[in-house]
Amino acid sequence: MTPLDDFRYGPLDPLPPPVHKPRADMNFRAIKGMNDILPGEVERWQQFERAFRDTVELFGYREIRTPIVEPTSLFVRSIGEATDIVEKEMYSFTHHDDALTLRPEGTAGAVRAFVEHHIDQREPVTRWYYLGPMFRGERPARGRYRQFYQVGCELMGDPGPASDAEMIDMLVRFFQRLGIGQLEVVVNSLGGPATRPRYKQALVEHLTPRASQLSEDSQRRLTTNPLRILDSKDERDIAAIAGAPSVIDLLDDEDRAHWQKILTYLERLGTPYRADPQLVRGLDYYSRTLFEVRSSAGLVGAQNALGGGGRYDGLAAEIGGPATPSIGFALGIERILLAMGDQTAAPRPIVMIAPIGERASSEALVLAREIRDLGVAVDVDTRGTSLRAMLRRANALGAPLCVVIGDSEVDAAQVQLKDLAGHNQSVVARADAATQVASLLKAASAGGSG
Ligand code: HAM
């Protein structure tokens, strides 16, 4: 009798629960505001990233990967000296004699790459997307981290307004596809290079007599970056802003025509939106169109801006490239996953092979390769431990199937298949094992997802 013959599948001991106590003897922790994303959680990220790629590739966007570190001056120049990001949130350091910064966002690097590689000479319109970590030294809270992840799109070479409307519609449809409810899509126009200074001046004229009522931050911004006052959540600022001139009233004819056409396209597409003349965003490179998508669904909490973007027609020229009308957006992955709530994503189904003894172990490695060649994931338990321990692990991994091989199976050119979900077992010829396992697993996965 081999140990297999007297094995009867029964309830197995559960794995010990995870330990959440801090380890007293360990001195290392992830940096505050920077998180590990462990298996179990990472599947939701992958699912989100797949959905994003799927969506934007349908619109002709192609992936670009740029360095995480760029010259500090690139961000100062593009995001703007008087912005919160540049003033207080960047992770900047000097390496040898170079002033470098961990990217706080993806647009500056994408435009730098566009200009550096003369992309405009290869194609009149460029559609790029990216995903990856960004770094901002903000005060950590739910939905606000110091290392966070964005997906984003940049469309360069098209002055709009049809491309503006298409981008906003793509975004809204993407959120709808994810099943995120309570969506609010806010749009605005800041006008072009001529409007912005006029609007700033009108705002300063409105706020200067009320300066003493403003928060301390906004009193400072009144001279450095008055538009940001519109973004303030401070009640004193909100009161002072009431009755301020609307940027829409100050648009010149071209800006106004651009803005109105966007709205016409959005109406035609049936894209829900709310025009809000007070929408401003924390980056100085914007001109004309601005938009933001918010939701208070799921576990979002106070950080309800899931994504935002806008037109940045002057940025390429600002960093030394050709004048290139452009528009883009970025979404915060963590916030979107919070908005999606507690949904779980199933890990890829996996088959466990449990070999007992050395001969079985080498057979298991060969069989695992055969099964993987059929596109099925396999984990061989190579620890040389007891069958019970291996089956416990198979259960913990959620493996629907375990292949058990002992000496007698090797001698008889057979394997045992244990259907862990159905609690039954069968003996299969070794020669047929890989195809059998693959078809059983595919049937089990199809049953599970249907
Ligand atoms: P942003 O509004 O600064 O725009 O960031 C876009 C999104 O990233 C936010 O709506 C939010 O979901 C997420 N996010 C920002 N900061 C954090 C944080 N500290 N923790 C977690 N999530 C965060 C940009 O970054 C522009 N580059 C968007 C763009 C692209 N405009 C034109 N092209």
Tab-separated table of C-alpha atoms and ligand atoms in Angstrom:
chain	number	residue	atom	x	y	z
A	1	MET	CA	0.000	0.000	0.000
A	2	THR	CA	1.302	3.411	-0.834
A	3	PRO	CA	0.394	6.376	1.302
A	4	LEU	CA	-1.936	7.363	-1.504
A	5	ASP	CA	-4.171	4.358	-1.191
A	6	ASP	CA	-5.246	5.113	2.312
A	7	PHE	CA	-5.653	8.793	1.715
A	8	ARG	CA	-9.229	9.949	1.960
A	9	TYR	CA	-10.065	13.478	1.110
A	10	GLY	CA	-11.600	15.242	4.049
A	11	PRO	CA	-11.799	18.691	5.535
A	12	LEU	CA	-8.290	20.018	5.895
A	13	ASP	CA	-6.892	22.234	8.600
A	14	PRO	CA	-7.260	25.862	7.571
A	15	LEU	CA	-4.128	27.940	7.167
A	16	PRO	CA	-3.292	30.015	10.230
A	17	PRO	CA	-4.827	33.488	9.991
A	18	PRO	CA	-2.490	36.296	8.924
A	19	VAL	CA	-0.661	38.021	11.733
A	20	HIS	CA	-1.426	41.750	11.875
A	21	LYS	CA	0.560	42.636	14.993
A	22	PRO	CA	3.658	44.687	14.228
A	23	ARG	CA	6.719	42.499	14.528
A	24	ALA	CA	8.581	43.735	17.566
A	25	ASP	CA	11.919	42.481	16.269
A	26	MET	CA	11.652	44.009	12.808
A	27	ASN	CA	12.898	47.520	12.248
A	28	PHE	CA	11.782	48.001	8.678
A	29	ARG	CA	8.464	49.239	7.426
A	30	ALA	CA	7.258	50.489	4.086
A	31	ILE	CA	7.520	54.284	4.014
A	32	LYS	CA	4.388	56.068	5.220
A	33	GLY	CA	2.036	56.708	2.321
A	34	MET	CA	3.672	53.973	0.210
A	35	ASN	CA	1.960	50.622	0.090
A	36	ASP	CA	2.663	47.007	-0.737
A	37	ILE	CA	0.113	45.472	-3.050
A	38	LEU	CA	0.056	41.806	-2.237
A	39	PRO	CA	-1.268	38.823	-4.198
A	40	GLY	CA	-4.946	38.584	-3.391
A	41	GLU	CA	-5.268	42.327	-3.925
A	42	VAL	CA	-3.069	42.655	-6.993
A	43	GLU	CA	-5.558	40.722	-9.148
A	44	ARG	CA	-7.942	43.673	-8.969
A	45	TRP	CA	-5.165	45.968	-10.146
A	46	GLN	CA	-4.396	43.677	-13.046
A	47	GLN	CA	-8.062	43.466	-13.958
A	48	PHE	CA	-8.329	47.264	-13.882
A	49	GLU	CA	-5.179	47.697	-15.949
A	50	ARG	CA	-6.420	45.197	-18.533
A	51	ALA	CA	-9.748	47.026	-18.803
A	52	PHE	CA	-7.919	50.338	-19.235
A	53	ARG	CA	-5.586	49.014	-21.939
A	54	ASP	CA	-8.516	47.386	-23.693
A	55	THR	CA	-10.503	50.602	-23.705
A	56	VAL	CA	-7.837	53.051	-24.776
A	57	GLU	CA	-6.294	50.749	-27.385
A	58	LEU	CA	-9.728	50.695	-29.050
A	59	PHE	CA	-9.240	54.437	-29.474
A	60	GLY	CA	-5.783	54.014	-31.023
A	61	TYR	CA	-3.648	54.836	-27.963
A	62	ARG	CA	-0.270	53.081	-27.746
A	63	GLU	CA	1.748	52.504	-24.613
A	64	ILE	CA	4.771	54.583	-23.687
A	65	ARG	CA	7.096	53.974	-20.733
A	66	THR	CA	9.231	56.853	-19.538
A	67	PRO	CA	11.705	57.032	-16.649
A	68	ILE	CA	10.438	57.464	-13.111
A	69	VAL	CA	13.168	60.026	-12.493
A	70	GLU	CA	13.424	63.209	-14.583
A	71	PRO	CA	15.344	66.472	-14.200
A	72	THR	CA	13.699	68.596	-11.512
A	73	SER	CA	13.616	71.560	-13.898
A	74	LEU	CA	11.275	69.649	-16.250
A	75	PHE	CA	8.570	69.530	-13.587
A	76	VAL	CA	9.181	73.083	-12.380
A	77	ARG	CA	8.877	74.357	-15.930
A	78	SER	CA	5.799	72.350	-16.905
A	79	ILE	CA	3.724	71.939	-13.734
A	80	GLY	CA	4.564	75.464	-12.592
A	81	GLU	CA	6.662	77.008	-9.846
A	82	ALA	CA	3.732	78.285	-7.771
A	83	THR	CA	1.792	74.992	-7.677
A	84	ASP	CA	1.419	72.867	-4.552
A	85	ILE	CA	3.152	69.984	-6.318
A	86	VAL	CA	6.298	71.941	-7.133
A	87	GLU	CA	6.283	74.070	-3.990
A	88	LYS	CA	5.963	71.332	-1.430
A	89	GLU	CA	5.281	67.838	-2.714
A	90	MET	CA	8.140	66.749	-4.949
A	91	TYR	CA	10.651	64.088	-3.983
A	92	SER	CA	13.736	65.865	-5.233
A	93	PHE	CA	17.362	64.987	-4.673
A	94	THR	CA	20.772	65.645	-6.082
A	95	HIS	CA	22.724	62.797	-7.593
A	96	HIS	CA	26.292	63.827	-8.318
A	97	ASP	CA	25.566	67.269	-9.735
A	98	ASP	CA	22.154	66.571	-11.212
A	99	ALA	CA	18.947	67.894	-9.627
A	100	LEU	CA	16.478	65.031	-10.049
A	101	THR	CA	12.875	64.365	-9.038
A	102	LEU	CA	10.681	61.272	-8.752
A	103	ARG	CA	7.907	62.025	-11.222
A	104	PRO	CA	4.810	63.478	-9.526
A	105	GLU	CA	2.768	62.934	-12.707
A	106	GLY	CA	3.164	61.526	-16.202
A	107	THR	CA	2.432	64.363	-18.624
A	108	ALA	CA	5.743	66.217	-18.312
A	109	GLY	CA	7.758	63.059	-19.053
A	110	ALA	CA	5.517	62.084	-21.968
A	111	VAL	CA	5.831	65.526	-23.563
A	112	ARG	CA	9.581	65.524	-22.926
A	113	ALA	CA	9.822	62.175	-24.758
A	114	PHE	CA	7.588	63.475	-27.572
A	115	VAL	CA	9.849	66.475	-28.113
A	116	GLU	CA	13.125	64.620	-27.602
A	117	HIS	CA	12.307	61.926	-30.176
A	118	HIS	CA	10.853	64.345	-32.769
A	119	ILE	CA	7.631	62.350	-32.789
A	120	ASP	CA	5.843	65.214	-34.555
A	121	GLN	CA	8.040	64.574	-37.597
A	122	ARG	CA	6.868	60.972	-37.794
A	123	GLU	CA	3.142	61.429	-37.339
A	124	PRO	CA	0.781	64.379	-37.250
A	125	VAL	CA	-1.222	63.031	-34.321
A	126	THR	CA	0.150	60.987	-31.443
A	127	ARG	CA	-1.948	58.988	-28.994
A	128	TRP	CA	-0.015	57.613	-26.054
A	129	TYR	CA	-1.031	55.947	-22.828
A	130	TYR	CA	0.968	55.042	-19.747
A	131	LEU	CA	0.608	53.454	-16.362
A	132	GLY	CA	2.862	53.476	-13.378
A	133	PRO	CA	3.802	54.900	-10.010
A	134	MET	CA	3.868	58.640	-9.293
A	135	PHE	CA	5.233	60.344	-6.164
A	136	ARG	CA	3.900	63.299	-4.213
A	137	GLY	CA	4.736	64.111	-0.627
A	138	GLU	CA	1.133	64.796	0.401
A	139	ARG	CA	-0.376	64.076	3.805
A	140	PRO	CA	-1.441	60.431	3.538
A	141	ALA	CA	-5.132	59.626	3.927
A	142	ARG	CA	-7.520	57.150	2.394
A	143	GLY	CA	-7.197	57.655	-1.358
A	144	ARG	CA	-4.195	59.961	-0.958
A	145	TYR	CA	-0.775	58.384	-0.929
A	146	ARG	CA	2.845	59.368	-1.454
A	147	GLN	CA	3.473	56.650	-3.991
A	148	PHE	CA	0.319	56.173	-6.009
A	149	TYR	CA	-0.446	54.795	-9.416
A	150	GLN	CA	-1.886	56.499	-12.429
A	151	VAL	CA	-3.047	55.424	-15.835
A	152	GLY	CA	-3.196	58.223	-18.341
A	153	CYS	CA	-3.555	59.217	-21.974
A	154	GLU	CA	-1.941	62.033	-23.922
A	155	LEU	CA	-3.152	63.077	-27.357
A	156	MET	CA	-0.717	65.365	-29.131
A	157	GLY	CA	-1.143	67.218	-32.411
A	158	ASP	CA	-4.912	67.749	-32.474
A	159	PRO	CA	-6.297	71.160	-31.485
A	160	GLY	CA	-9.805	69.816	-30.784
A	161	PRO	CA	-12.615	70.362	-30.014
A	162	ALA	CA	-13.801	66.967	-31.353
A	163	SER	CA	-10.806	65.239	-29.747
A	164	ASP	CA	-11.643	66.907	-26.408
A	165	ALA	CA	-15.181	65.555	-26.514
A	166	GLU	CA	-14.051	62.120	-27.643
A	167	MET	CA	-11.576	61.907	-24.768
A	168	ILE	CA	-14.143	62.926	-22.161
A	169	ASP	CA	-16.632	60.447	-23.593
A	170	MET	CA	-14.027	57.658	-23.605
A	171	LEU	CA	-13.401	58.334	-19.940
A	172	VAL	CA	-17.046	58.321	-18.970
A	173	ARG	CA	-17.679	55.088	-20.854
A	174	PHE	CA	-14.684	53.510	-19.197
A	175	PHE	CA	-16.033	54.376	-15.748
A	176	GLN	CA	-19.447	53.083	-16.725
A	177	ARG	CA	-17.864	49.844	-17.935
A	178	LEU	CA	-16.178	49.472	-14.549
A	179	GLY	CA	-19.596	49.792	-12.953
A	180	ILE	CA	-18.699	52.890	-10.934
A	181	GLY	CA	-21.836	54.747	-9.937
A	182	GLN	CA	-22.520	58.279	-8.688
A	183	LEU	CA	-20.285	59.701	-11.393
A	184	GLU	CA	-19.928	63.411	-11.778
A	185	VAL	CA	-18.163	64.724	-14.873
A	186	VAL	CA	-17.182	68.359	-14.476
A	187	VAL	CA	-15.914	70.397	-17.418
A	188	ASN	CA	-14.682	73.942	-17.831
A	189	SER	CA	-12.617	76.113	-20.129
A	190	LEU	CA	-9.788	78.301	-18.904
A	191	GLY	CA	-9.387	79.977	-22.237
A	192	GLY	CA	-6.199	80.315	-24.194
A	193	PRO	CA	-3.079	82.344	-23.526
A	194	ALA	CA	-4.986	85.629	-23.953
A	195	THR	CA	-7.900	84.790	-21.666
A	196	ARG	CA	-5.998	83.433	-18.734
A	197	PRO	CA	-4.241	86.656	-17.711
A	198	ARG	CA	-7.516	88.581	-18.176
A	199	TYR	CA	-9.320	86.113	-15.958
A	200	LYS	CA	-6.558	86.207	-13.363
A	201	GLN	CA	-6.766	89.964	-13.287
A	202	ALA	CA	-10.550	89.966	-12.944
A	203	LEU	CA	-10.293	87.473	-10.118
A	204	VAL	CA	-7.612	89.468	-8.331
A	205	GLU	CA	-9.733	92.602	-8.698
A	206	HIS	CA	-12.662	90.780	-7.132
A	207	LEU	CA	-10.647	89.240	-4.320
A	208	THR	CA	-8.283	92.065	-3.371
A	209	PRO	CA	-10.921	94.098	-1.472
A	210	ARG	CA	-11.840	90.828	0.307
A	211	ALA	CA	-8.235	89.759	0.963
A	212	SER	CA	-8.550	89.991	4.733
A	213	GLN	CA	-11.410	87.456	4.658
A	214	LEU	CA	-9.309	84.875	2.804
A	215	SER	CA	-7.524	81.956	4.442
A	216	GLU	CA	-3.787	82.491	5.017
A	217	ASP	CA	-2.948	80.151	2.127
A	218	SER	CA	-5.221	82.025	-0.251
A	219	GLN	CA	-3.899	85.408	0.811
A	220	ARG	CA	-0.513	84.174	-0.338
A	221	ARG	CA	-1.986	82.698	-3.519
A	222	LEU	CA	-3.577	86.012	-4.369
A	223	THR	CA	-0.160	87.132	-5.549
A	224	THR	CA	1.389	83.788	-6.534
A	225	ASN	CA	-1.416	81.749	-8.125
A	226	PRO	CA	-4.866	83.345	-7.721
A	227	LEU	CA	-6.696	80.701	-9.800
A	228	ARG	CA	-5.946	78.118	-7.135
A	229	ILE	CA	-8.123	80.036	-4.688
A	230	LEU	CA	-11.136	78.787	-6.646
A	231	ASP	CA	-10.141	75.266	-5.666
A	232	SER	CA	-10.050	75.973	-1.942
A	233	LYS	CA	-12.322	74.045	0.410
A	234	ASP	CA	-11.915	76.702	3.140
A	235	GLU	CA	-15.257	78.337	3.951
A	236	ARG	CA	-13.704	81.812	4.160
A	237	ASP	CA	-12.389	81.428	0.599
A	238	ILE	CA	-15.688	80.024	-0.661
A	239	ALA	CA	-17.491	83.066	0.766
A	240	ALA	CA	-15.001	85.497	-0.785
A	241	ILE	CA	-15.254	83.824	-4.187
A	242	ALA	CA	-19.055	84.166	-4.315
A	243	GLY	CA	-19.993	86.604	-7.050
A	244	ALA	CA	-16.548	86.449	-8.711
A	245	PRO	CA	-16.563	86.843	-12.494
A	246	SER	CA	-17.016	83.622	-14.480
A	247	VAL	CA	-14.195	82.591	-16.765
A	248	ILE	CA	-16.724	81.623	-19.415
A	249	ASP	CA	-17.812	85.265	-19.699
A	250	LEU	CA	-14.232	86.295	-20.381
A	251	LEU	CA	-13.465	83.807	-23.148
A	252	ASP	CA	-12.483	85.364	-26.461
A	253	ASP	CA	-14.379	84.383	-29.611
A	254	GLU	CA	-12.108	81.480	-30.539
A	255	ASP	CA	-12.049	80.037	-27.032
A	256	ARG	CA	-15.801	80.387	-26.779
A	257	ALA	CA	-16.381	78.641	-30.110
A	258	HIS	CA	-14.070	75.804	-29.004
A	259	TRP	CA	-15.878	75.472	-25.677
A	260	GLN	CA	-19.337	75.510	-27.220
A	261	LYS	CA	-18.413	72.912	-29.808
A	262	ILE	CA	-17.206	70.557	-27.080
A	263	LEU	CA	-20.551	70.880	-25.358
A	264	THR	CA	-22.374	70.257	-28.634
A	265	TYR	CA	-20.354	67.090	-29.250
A	266	LEU	CA	-20.950	65.881	-25.702
A	267	GLU	CA	-24.698	66.454	-26.140
A	268	ARG	CA	-24.603	64.528	-29.413
A	269	LEU	CA	-22.759	61.640	-27.728
A	270	GLY	CA	-25.116	61.704	-24.775
A	271	THR	CA	-22.155	62.065	-22.413
A	272	PRO	CA	-23.311	63.286	-19.015
A	273	TYR	CA	-21.436	66.392	-17.809
A	274	ARG	CA	-21.776	69.450	-15.634
A	275	ALA	CA	-20.172	72.705	-16.711
A	276	ASP	CA	-18.535	74.385	-13.711
A	277	PRO	CA	-16.767	77.714	-14.342
A	278	GLN	CA	-14.976	77.334	-10.995
A	279	LEU	CA	-13.167	74.142	-11.960
A	280	VAL	CA	-9.429	74.773	-11.866
A	281	ARG	CA	-6.764	72.139	-11.555
A	282	GLY	CA	-3.470	72.066	-9.717
A	283	LEU	CA	-1.159	72.189	-12.727
A	284	ASP	CA	-0.153	75.346	-14.583
A	285	TYR	CA	0.209	73.839	-18.050
A	286	TYR	CA	-3.509	73.807	-18.776
A	287	SER	CA	-5.245	76.030	-21.281
A	288	ARG	CA	-8.803	75.878	-22.581
A	289	THR	CA	-10.482	72.570	-21.738
A	290	LEU	CA	-10.383	71.170	-18.201
A	291	PHE	CA	-12.257	68.175	-16.865
A	292	GLU	CA	-12.484	66.057	-13.769
A	293	VAL	CA	-14.385	62.866	-12.947
A	294	ARG	CA	-15.597	62.453	-9.380
A	295	SER	CA	-17.518	59.777	-7.562
A	296	SER	CA	-18.454	59.119	-3.993
A	297	ALA	CA	-19.215	55.447	-4.662
A	298	GLY	CA	-17.871	52.533	-2.645
A	299	LEU	CA	-15.160	53.326	-0.142
A	300	VAL	CA	-13.888	56.510	-1.804
A	301	GLY	CA	-14.313	58.950	1.081
A	302	ALA	CA	-13.081	62.514	0.795
A	303	GLN	CA	-10.597	62.025	-2.074
A	304	ASN	CA	-13.354	61.847	-4.651
A	305	ALA	CA	-11.466	63.021	-7.758
A	306	LEU	CA	-10.924	59.758	-9.594
A	307	GLY	CA	-9.230	61.452	-12.513
A	308	GLY	CA	-8.792	64.640	-14.390
A	309	GLY	CA	-7.113	66.304	-17.272
A	310	GLY	CA	-7.208	69.022	-19.788
A	311	ARG	CA	-5.667	70.721	-22.764
A	312	TYR	CA	-2.061	71.873	-22.611
A	313	ASP	CA	-1.514	73.523	-25.977
A	314	GLY	CA	1.551	75.471	-24.842
A	315	LEU	CA	3.525	72.783	-23.012
A	316	ALA	CA	5.608	71.262	-25.826
A	317	ALA	CA	6.823	74.726	-26.863
A	318	GLU	CA	7.403	75.669	-23.216
A	319	ILE	CA	10.016	72.906	-22.900
A	320	GLY	CA	11.691	73.735	-26.205
A	321	GLY	CA	9.650	71.692	-28.699
A	322	PRO	CA	7.375	72.602	-31.564
A	323	ALA	CA	4.000	74.188	-30.822
A	324	THR	CA	1.758	71.148	-30.390
A	325	PRO	CA	-1.877	71.412	-29.343
A	326	SER	CA	-2.442	68.574	-26.880
A	327	ILE	CA	-4.894	67.172	-24.373
A	328	GLY	CA	-4.684	64.401	-21.800
A	329	PHE	CA	-5.849	62.986	-18.510
A	330	ALA	CA	-4.730	60.722	-15.699
A	331	LEU	CA	-6.688	58.503	-13.307
A	332	GLY	CA	-5.701	57.388	-9.822
A	333	ILE	CA	-5.846	53.602	-9.658
A	334	GLU	CA	-6.181	53.374	-5.862
A	335	ARG	CA	-9.133	55.766	-5.832
A	336	ILE	CA	-10.873	53.893	-8.612
A	337	LEU	CA	-10.446	50.584	-6.804
A	338	LEU	CA	-11.893	52.220	-3.687
A	339	ALA	CA	-14.845	53.431	-5.762
A	340	MET	CA	-15.344	49.908	-7.067
A	341	GLY	CA	-15.791	48.779	-3.470
A	342	ASP	CA	-15.062	45.362	-2.061
A	343	GLN	CA	-15.272	43.387	-5.279
A	344	THR	CA	-12.733	40.619	-5.492
A	345	ALA	CA	-11.033	39.374	-8.624
A	346	ALA	CA	-10.394	35.656	-8.932
A	347	PRO	CA	-6.736	34.688	-9.167
A	348	ARG	CA	-5.714	32.651	-12.208
A	349	PRO	CA	-6.733	29.041	-11.536
A	350	ILE	CA	-3.802	26.793	-10.801
A	351	VAL	CA	-3.237	23.043	-10.658
A	352	MET	CA	-1.174	21.586	-7.842
A	353	ILE	CA	1.125	18.630	-8.365
A	354	ALA	CA	1.942	16.776	-5.152
A	355	PRO	CA	4.840	14.350	-5.630
A	356	ILE	CA	5.726	11.867	-2.918
A	357	GLY	CA	9.333	10.724	-3.088
A	358	GLU	CA	12.259	11.571	-5.301
A	359	ARG	CA	11.246	9.634	-8.402
A	360	ALA	CA	7.841	11.229	-8.258
A	361	SER	CA	9.422	14.663	-7.895
A	362	SER	CA	11.302	14.390	-11.166
A	363	GLU	CA	8.198	13.021	-12.867
A	364	ALA	CA	6.244	15.961	-11.455
A	365	LEU	CA	8.621	18.506	-12.974
A	366	VAL	CA	8.219	16.897	-16.400
A	367	LEU	CA	4.446	16.679	-16.122
A	368	ALA	CA	4.234	20.301	-14.932
A	369	ARG	CA	6.048	21.423	-18.053
A	370	GLU	CA	3.657	19.447	-20.256
A	371	ILE	CA	0.642	21.003	-18.544
A	372	ARG	CA	2.038	24.535	-18.716
A	373	ASP	CA	2.687	24.014	-22.431
A	374	LEU	CA	-1.090	23.633	-22.708
A	375	GLY	CA	-1.574	27.064	-21.132
A	376	VAL	CA	-2.538	25.936	-17.644
A	377	ALA	CA	-0.774	27.262	-14.531
A	378	VAL	CA	0.876	24.641	-12.327
A	379	ASP	CA	2.463	24.753	-8.906
A	380	VAL	CA	4.641	21.765	-8.057
A	381	ASP	CA	5.001	21.343	-4.327
A	382	THR	CA	8.707	20.525	-4.220
A	383	ARG	CA	9.098	20.714	-0.445
A	384	GLY	CA	9.218	16.957	0.026
A	385	THR	CA	6.572	17.156	2.686
A	386	SER	CA	3.552	15.012	3.614
A	387	LEU	CA	0.602	14.560	1.306
A	388	ARG	CA	-1.644	16.150	3.900
A	389	ALA	CA	0.503	19.296	3.988
A	390	MET	CA	0.567	19.488	0.197
A	391	LEU	CA	-3.190	19.111	-0.062
A	392	ARG	CA	-3.679	21.764	2.570
A	393	ARG	CA	-1.597	24.093	0.457
A	394	ALA	CA	-3.518	23.156	-2.695
A	395	ASN	CA	-6.703	24.103	-0.881
A	396	ALA	CA	-5.256	27.381	0.326
A	397	LEU	CA	-4.286	28.257	-3.244
A	398	GLY	CA	-7.827	27.475	-4.344
A	399	ALA	CA	-6.536	24.814	-6.757
A	400	PRO	CA	-9.519	22.953	-8.173
A	401	LEU	CA	-7.321	19.990	-9.057
A	402	CYS	CA	-4.378	18.204	-7.457
A	403	VAL	CA	-2.249	15.627	-9.262
A	404	VAL	CA	-0.750	13.146	-6.830
A	405	ILE	CA	2.221	11.039	-7.858
A	406	GLY	CA	3.898	8.446	-5.629
A	407	ASP	CA	6.275	5.553	-6.345
A	408	SER	CA	3.483	3.156	-7.292
A	409	GLU	CA	2.075	5.702	-9.778
A	410	VAL	CA	5.513	6.130	-11.340
A	411	ASP	CA	5.840	2.309	-11.652
A	412	ALA	CA	2.374	1.932	-13.144
A	413	ALA	CA	2.777	4.951	-15.482
A	414	GLN	CA	-0.261	6.572	-13.902
A	415	VAL	CA	-1.177	9.598	-11.843
A	416	GLN	CA	-4.005	10.269	-9.399
A	417	LEU	CA	-6.249	13.227	-10.060
A	418	LYS	CA	-7.984	14.700	-7.063
A	419	ASP	CA	-10.863	16.957	-7.826
A	420	LEU	CA	-10.644	19.127	-4.732
A	421	ALA	CA	-13.899	20.938	-5.365
A	422	GLY	CA	-15.919	17.790	-6.135
A	423	HIS	CA	-14.098	15.723	-3.494
A	424	ASN	CA	-13.488	12.746	-5.762
A	425	GLN	CA	-10.501	11.145	-7.361
A	426	SER	CA	-9.571	9.098	-10.375
A	427	VAL	CA	-6.560	7.358	-11.871
A	428	VAL	CA	-5.317	8.471	-15.266
A	429	ALA	CA	-2.607	7.085	-17.527
A	430	ARG	CA	0.538	9.170	-17.276
A	431	ALA	CA	0.544	9.597	-21.067
A	432	ASP	CA	-2.882	11.268	-20.940
A	433	ALA	CA	-2.301	13.232	-17.747
A	434	ALA	CA	-1.473	16.635	-19.191
A	435	THR	CA	-4.391	16.794	-21.624
A	436	GLN	CA	-6.802	15.456	-19.005
A	437	VAL	CA	-5.682	17.988	-16.431
A	438	ALA	CA	-5.902	20.843	-18.911
A	439	SER	CA	-9.390	19.965	-20.062
A	440	LEU	CA	-10.663	19.376	-16.508
A	441	LEU	CA	-9.253	22.699	-15.381
A	442	LYS	CA	-10.680	24.569	-18.319
A	443	ALA	CA	-14.086	22.955	-17.684
A	444	ALA	CA	-13.871	23.860	-13.974
A	445	SER	CA	-12.939	27.486	-14.752
A	446	ALA	CA	-15.712	27.825	-17.333
A	447	GLY	CA	-18.200	26.420	-14.801
A	448	GLY	CA	-16.871	28.768	-12.121
A	449	SER	CA	-17.139	31.917	-14.192
A	450	GLY	CA	-20.447	31.081	-15.828
B	1	HAM	P1	-3.923	65.181	-11.292
B	1	HAM	O1	-5.299	65.704	-11.153
B	1	HAM	O2	-2.872	65.819	-10.482
B	1	HAM	O3	-3.563	65.284	-12.845
B	1	HAM	O4	-3.919	63.647	-10.982
B	1	HAM	C1	-4.803	62.776	-11.650
B	1	HAM	C2	-5.399	61.794	-10.673
B	1	HAM	O5	-4.375	61.102	-9.973
B	1	HAM	C3	-6.249	62.406	-9.582
B	1	HAM	O6	-7.555	62.680	-10.029
B	1	HAM	C4	-6.237	61.303	-8.539
B	1	HAM	O7	-7.185	60.294	-8.868
B	1	HAM	C5	-4.855	60.726	-8.689
B	1	HAM	N1	-3.983	61.263	-7.632
B	1	HAM	C6	-3.353	62.447	-7.604
B	1	HAM	N2	-2.641	62.582	-6.474
B	1	HAM	C7	-2.835	61.454	-5.762
B	1	HAM	C8	-2.358	60.976	-4.499
B	1	HAM	N3	-1.514	61.678	-3.740
B	1	HAM	N4	-2.778	59.748	-4.081
B	1	HAM	C9	-3.617	59.008	-4.830
B	1	HAM	N5	-4.083	59.404	-6.035
B	1	HAM	C10	-3.695	60.607	-6.497
B	1	HAM	C11	-2.387	64.878	-13.366
B	1	HAM	O8	-1.576	64.207	-12.792
B	1	HAM	C12	-2.207	65.280	-14.816
B	1	HAM	N6	-0.898	64.772	-15.274
B	1	HAM	C13	-3.350	64.733	-15.661
B	1	HAM	C14	-3.171	65.090	-17.092
B	1	HAM	C15	-2.680	64.304	-18.080
B	1	HAM	N7	-3.466	66.254	-17.626
B	1	HAM	C16	-3.159	66.214	-18.906
B	1	HAM	N8	-2.671	65.034	-19.184
